[in-house]
One Martini backbone bead per residue (centre of mass of N, CA, C, O) as a GRO file, in nm:
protein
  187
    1UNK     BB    1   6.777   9.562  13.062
    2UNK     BB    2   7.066   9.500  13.045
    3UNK     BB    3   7.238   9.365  12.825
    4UNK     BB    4   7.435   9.214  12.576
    5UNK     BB    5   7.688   9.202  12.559
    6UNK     BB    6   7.771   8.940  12.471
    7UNK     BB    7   7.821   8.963  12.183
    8UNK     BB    8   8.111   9.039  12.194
    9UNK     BB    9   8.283   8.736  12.233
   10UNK     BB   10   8.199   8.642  11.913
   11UNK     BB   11   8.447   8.803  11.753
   12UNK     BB   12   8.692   8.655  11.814
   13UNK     BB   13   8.620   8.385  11.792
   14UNK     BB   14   8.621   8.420  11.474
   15UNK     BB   15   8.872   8.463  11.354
   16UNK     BB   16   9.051   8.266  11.276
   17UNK     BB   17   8.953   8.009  11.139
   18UNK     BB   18   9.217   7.755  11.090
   19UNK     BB   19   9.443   7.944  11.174
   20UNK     BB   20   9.808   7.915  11.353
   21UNK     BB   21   9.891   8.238  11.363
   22UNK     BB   22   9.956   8.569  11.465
   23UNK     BB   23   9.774   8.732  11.265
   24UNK     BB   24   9.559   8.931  11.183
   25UNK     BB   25   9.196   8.862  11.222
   26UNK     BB   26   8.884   8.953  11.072
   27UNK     BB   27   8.593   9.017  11.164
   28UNK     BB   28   8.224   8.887  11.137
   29UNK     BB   29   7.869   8.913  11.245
   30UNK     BB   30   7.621   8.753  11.405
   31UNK     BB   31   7.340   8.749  11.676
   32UNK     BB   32   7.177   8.555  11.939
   33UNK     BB   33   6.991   8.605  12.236
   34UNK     BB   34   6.931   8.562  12.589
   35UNK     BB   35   6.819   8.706  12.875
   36UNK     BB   36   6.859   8.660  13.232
   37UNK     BB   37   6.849   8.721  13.548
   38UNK     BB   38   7.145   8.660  13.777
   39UNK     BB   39   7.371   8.522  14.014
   40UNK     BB   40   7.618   8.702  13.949
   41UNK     BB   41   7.844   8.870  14.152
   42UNK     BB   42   8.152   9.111  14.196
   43UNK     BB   43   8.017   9.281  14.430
   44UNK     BB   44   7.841   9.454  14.669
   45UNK     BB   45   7.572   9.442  14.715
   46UNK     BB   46   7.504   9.703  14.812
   47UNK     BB   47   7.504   9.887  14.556
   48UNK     BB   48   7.304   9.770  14.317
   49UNK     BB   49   7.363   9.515  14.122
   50UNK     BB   50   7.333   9.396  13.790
   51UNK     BB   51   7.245   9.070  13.645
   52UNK     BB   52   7.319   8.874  13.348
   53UNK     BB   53   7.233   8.612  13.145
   54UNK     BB   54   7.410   8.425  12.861
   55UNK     BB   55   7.224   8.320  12.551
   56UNK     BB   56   7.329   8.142  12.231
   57UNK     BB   57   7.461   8.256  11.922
   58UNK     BB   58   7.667   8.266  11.607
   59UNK     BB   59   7.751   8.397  11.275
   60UNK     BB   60   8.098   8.393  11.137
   61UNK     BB   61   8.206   8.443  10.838
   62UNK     BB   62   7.877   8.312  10.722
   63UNK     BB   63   7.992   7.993  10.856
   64UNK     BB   64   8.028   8.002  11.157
   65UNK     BB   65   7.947   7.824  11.454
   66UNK     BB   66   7.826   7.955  11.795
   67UNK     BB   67   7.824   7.925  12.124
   68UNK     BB   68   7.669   8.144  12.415
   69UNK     BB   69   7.844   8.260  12.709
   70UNK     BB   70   7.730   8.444  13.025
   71UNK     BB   71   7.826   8.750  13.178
   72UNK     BB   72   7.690   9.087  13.323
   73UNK     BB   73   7.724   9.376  13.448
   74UNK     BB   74   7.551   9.686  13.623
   75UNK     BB   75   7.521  10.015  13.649
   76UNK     BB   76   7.381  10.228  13.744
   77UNK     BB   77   7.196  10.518  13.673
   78UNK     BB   78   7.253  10.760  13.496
   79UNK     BB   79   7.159  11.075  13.543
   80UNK     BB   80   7.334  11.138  13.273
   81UNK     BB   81   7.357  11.075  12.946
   82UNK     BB   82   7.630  10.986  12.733
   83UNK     BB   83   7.510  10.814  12.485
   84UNK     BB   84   7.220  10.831  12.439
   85UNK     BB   85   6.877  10.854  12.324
   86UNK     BB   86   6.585  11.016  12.367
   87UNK     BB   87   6.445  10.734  12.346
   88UNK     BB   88   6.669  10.617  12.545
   89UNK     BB   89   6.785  10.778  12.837
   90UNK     BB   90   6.877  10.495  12.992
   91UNK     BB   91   7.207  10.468  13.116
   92UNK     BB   92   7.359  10.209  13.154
   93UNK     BB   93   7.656  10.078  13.230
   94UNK     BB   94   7.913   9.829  13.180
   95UNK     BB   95   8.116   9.617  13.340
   96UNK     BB   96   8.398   9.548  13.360
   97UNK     BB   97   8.457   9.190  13.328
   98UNK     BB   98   8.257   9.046  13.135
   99UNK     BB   99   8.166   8.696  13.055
  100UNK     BB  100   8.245   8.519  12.750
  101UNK     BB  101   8.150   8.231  12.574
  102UNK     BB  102   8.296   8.072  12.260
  103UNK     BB  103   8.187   7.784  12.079
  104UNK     BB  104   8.258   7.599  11.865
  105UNK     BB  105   8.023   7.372  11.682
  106UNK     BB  106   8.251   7.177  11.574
  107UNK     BB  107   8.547   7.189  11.766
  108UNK     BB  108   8.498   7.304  12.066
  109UNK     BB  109   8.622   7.530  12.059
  110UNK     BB  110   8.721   7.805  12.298
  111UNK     BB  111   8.663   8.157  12.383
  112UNK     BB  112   8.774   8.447  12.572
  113UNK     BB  113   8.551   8.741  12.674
  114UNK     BB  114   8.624   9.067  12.790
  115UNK     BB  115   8.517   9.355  12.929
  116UNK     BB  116   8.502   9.661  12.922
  117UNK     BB  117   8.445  10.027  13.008
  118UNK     BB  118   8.223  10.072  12.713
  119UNK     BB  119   7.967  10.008  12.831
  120UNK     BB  120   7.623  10.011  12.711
  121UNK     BB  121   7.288  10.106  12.811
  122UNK     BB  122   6.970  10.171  12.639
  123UNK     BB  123   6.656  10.273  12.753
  124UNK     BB  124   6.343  10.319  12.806
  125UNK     BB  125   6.084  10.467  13.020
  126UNK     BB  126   5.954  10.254  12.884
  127UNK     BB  127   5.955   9.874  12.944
  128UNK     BB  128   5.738   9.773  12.834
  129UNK     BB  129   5.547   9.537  12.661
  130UNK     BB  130   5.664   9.621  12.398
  131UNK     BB  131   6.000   9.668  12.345
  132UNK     BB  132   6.325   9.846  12.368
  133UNK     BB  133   6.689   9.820  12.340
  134UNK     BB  134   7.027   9.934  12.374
  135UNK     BB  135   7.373   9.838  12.302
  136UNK     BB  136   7.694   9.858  12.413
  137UNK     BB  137   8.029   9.667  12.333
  138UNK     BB  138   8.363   9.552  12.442
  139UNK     BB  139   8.706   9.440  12.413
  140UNK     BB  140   8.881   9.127  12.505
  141UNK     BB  141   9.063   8.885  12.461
  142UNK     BB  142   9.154   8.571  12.678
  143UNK     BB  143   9.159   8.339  12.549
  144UNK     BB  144   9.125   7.959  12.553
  145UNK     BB  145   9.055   7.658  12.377
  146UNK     BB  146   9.276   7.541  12.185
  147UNK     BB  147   9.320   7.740  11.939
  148UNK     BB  148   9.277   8.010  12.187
  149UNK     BB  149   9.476   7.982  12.434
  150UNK     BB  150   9.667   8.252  12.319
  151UNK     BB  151   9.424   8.454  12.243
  152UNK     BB  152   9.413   8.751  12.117
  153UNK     BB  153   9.214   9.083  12.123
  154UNK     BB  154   8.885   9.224  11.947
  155UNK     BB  155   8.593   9.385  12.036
  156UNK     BB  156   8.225   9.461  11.886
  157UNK     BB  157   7.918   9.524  11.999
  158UNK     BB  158   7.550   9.538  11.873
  159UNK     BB  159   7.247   9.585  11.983
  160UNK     BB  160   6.909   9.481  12.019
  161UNK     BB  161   6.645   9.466  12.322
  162UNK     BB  162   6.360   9.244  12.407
  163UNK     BB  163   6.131   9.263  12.559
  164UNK     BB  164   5.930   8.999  12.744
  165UNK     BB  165   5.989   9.003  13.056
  166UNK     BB  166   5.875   9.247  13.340
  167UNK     BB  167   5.894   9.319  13.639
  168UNK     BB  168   5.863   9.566  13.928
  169UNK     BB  169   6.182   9.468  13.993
  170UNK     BB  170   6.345   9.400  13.768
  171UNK     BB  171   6.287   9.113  13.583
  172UNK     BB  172   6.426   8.948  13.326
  173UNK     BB  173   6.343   8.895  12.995
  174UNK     BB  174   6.541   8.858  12.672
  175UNK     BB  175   6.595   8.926  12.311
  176UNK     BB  176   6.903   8.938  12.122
  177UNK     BB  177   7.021   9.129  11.868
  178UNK     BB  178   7.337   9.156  11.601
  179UNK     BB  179   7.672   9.258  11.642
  180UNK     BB  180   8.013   9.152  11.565
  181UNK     BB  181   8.359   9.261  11.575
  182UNK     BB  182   8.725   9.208  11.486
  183UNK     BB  183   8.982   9.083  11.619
  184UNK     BB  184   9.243   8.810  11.584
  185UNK     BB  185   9.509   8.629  11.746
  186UNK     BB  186   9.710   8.333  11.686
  187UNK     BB  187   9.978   8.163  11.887
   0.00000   0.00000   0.00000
């Protein structure tokens, strides 16, 4: 089910709303979106990788509103799962590099974060709906608009994936809720 996490995104984008200084800034969050297979590729078709794309929303710090969109590539299935459980034994990595924009719902301010290599999606054997899985992903802040622009951090997203809809050729709709947590610095 490849999802999403999307979620990563939502962490750096919260901490330190509204103050503009260097000082390191924890946040917390969750966060709710929905994904479906994706038009963006940045490997090699041969390859056989898949795509998805995310919307959604999160609210961070309790009262921070922010709207979520992005893309993330999966690597193919792993022979042997390195992170699941056995209830879930099927591994995709989530390709590093995966961009995902928070949009802060009042001041319209956008953080930019981009996944690292540490991200994983565990699938279940059934992917029948309804089912779930399970992601883990992770990244870095890399700029974004306004407050946002010169902003570094980290986060770390944790999903469950609801399967909505699965044709049998893998083509997905699902909706993921879950945390997302980070730090974030505005320069």
């Amino acid at each position: 089910m490849k999802s999403c996490f999307l979620v990563t995104v939502v962490t750096i984008l919260l901490s330190a709303l509204g103050t503009a200084h260097a000082a390191s800034q924890s946040f917390s969050g969750t966060l709710a979106v929905t994904e479906y297979d994706g038009k963006l590729n940045t490997q090699p078709a041969e390859l056989g990788l898949n795509s998805y794309t995310i919307v959604g929303n999160a609210t961070i710090n309790s009262n921070r509103r922010f709207l979520i969109s992005g893309d993330i590539e999966f690597s193919p299935l792993l022979e042997t799962a390195v992170h699941c459980p056995p209830e879930r034994p099927f591994e995709y990595p989530i390709l590093p590099g995966g961009m995902f924009t928070f949009t802060d719902a009042n001041t319209q301010d956008v953080v930019f974060l981009t996944t690292d290599a540490g991200g994983y999606e565990c699938d279940p054997a059934d992917v029948t709906p309804p089912n779930f899985a399970t992601s883990h992903e992770s990244g870095t802040t890399t700029g974004g608009l306004g407050i946002y622009e010169h902003a570094t951090g980290t986060f770390s997203v944790d999903t469950k994936d609801y399967y909505l809809r699965l044709d049998p050729e893998g083509h997905l709709f699902a909706a993921d809720k879950g945390t997302i947590t980070g730090t974030v610095d505005l320069h």
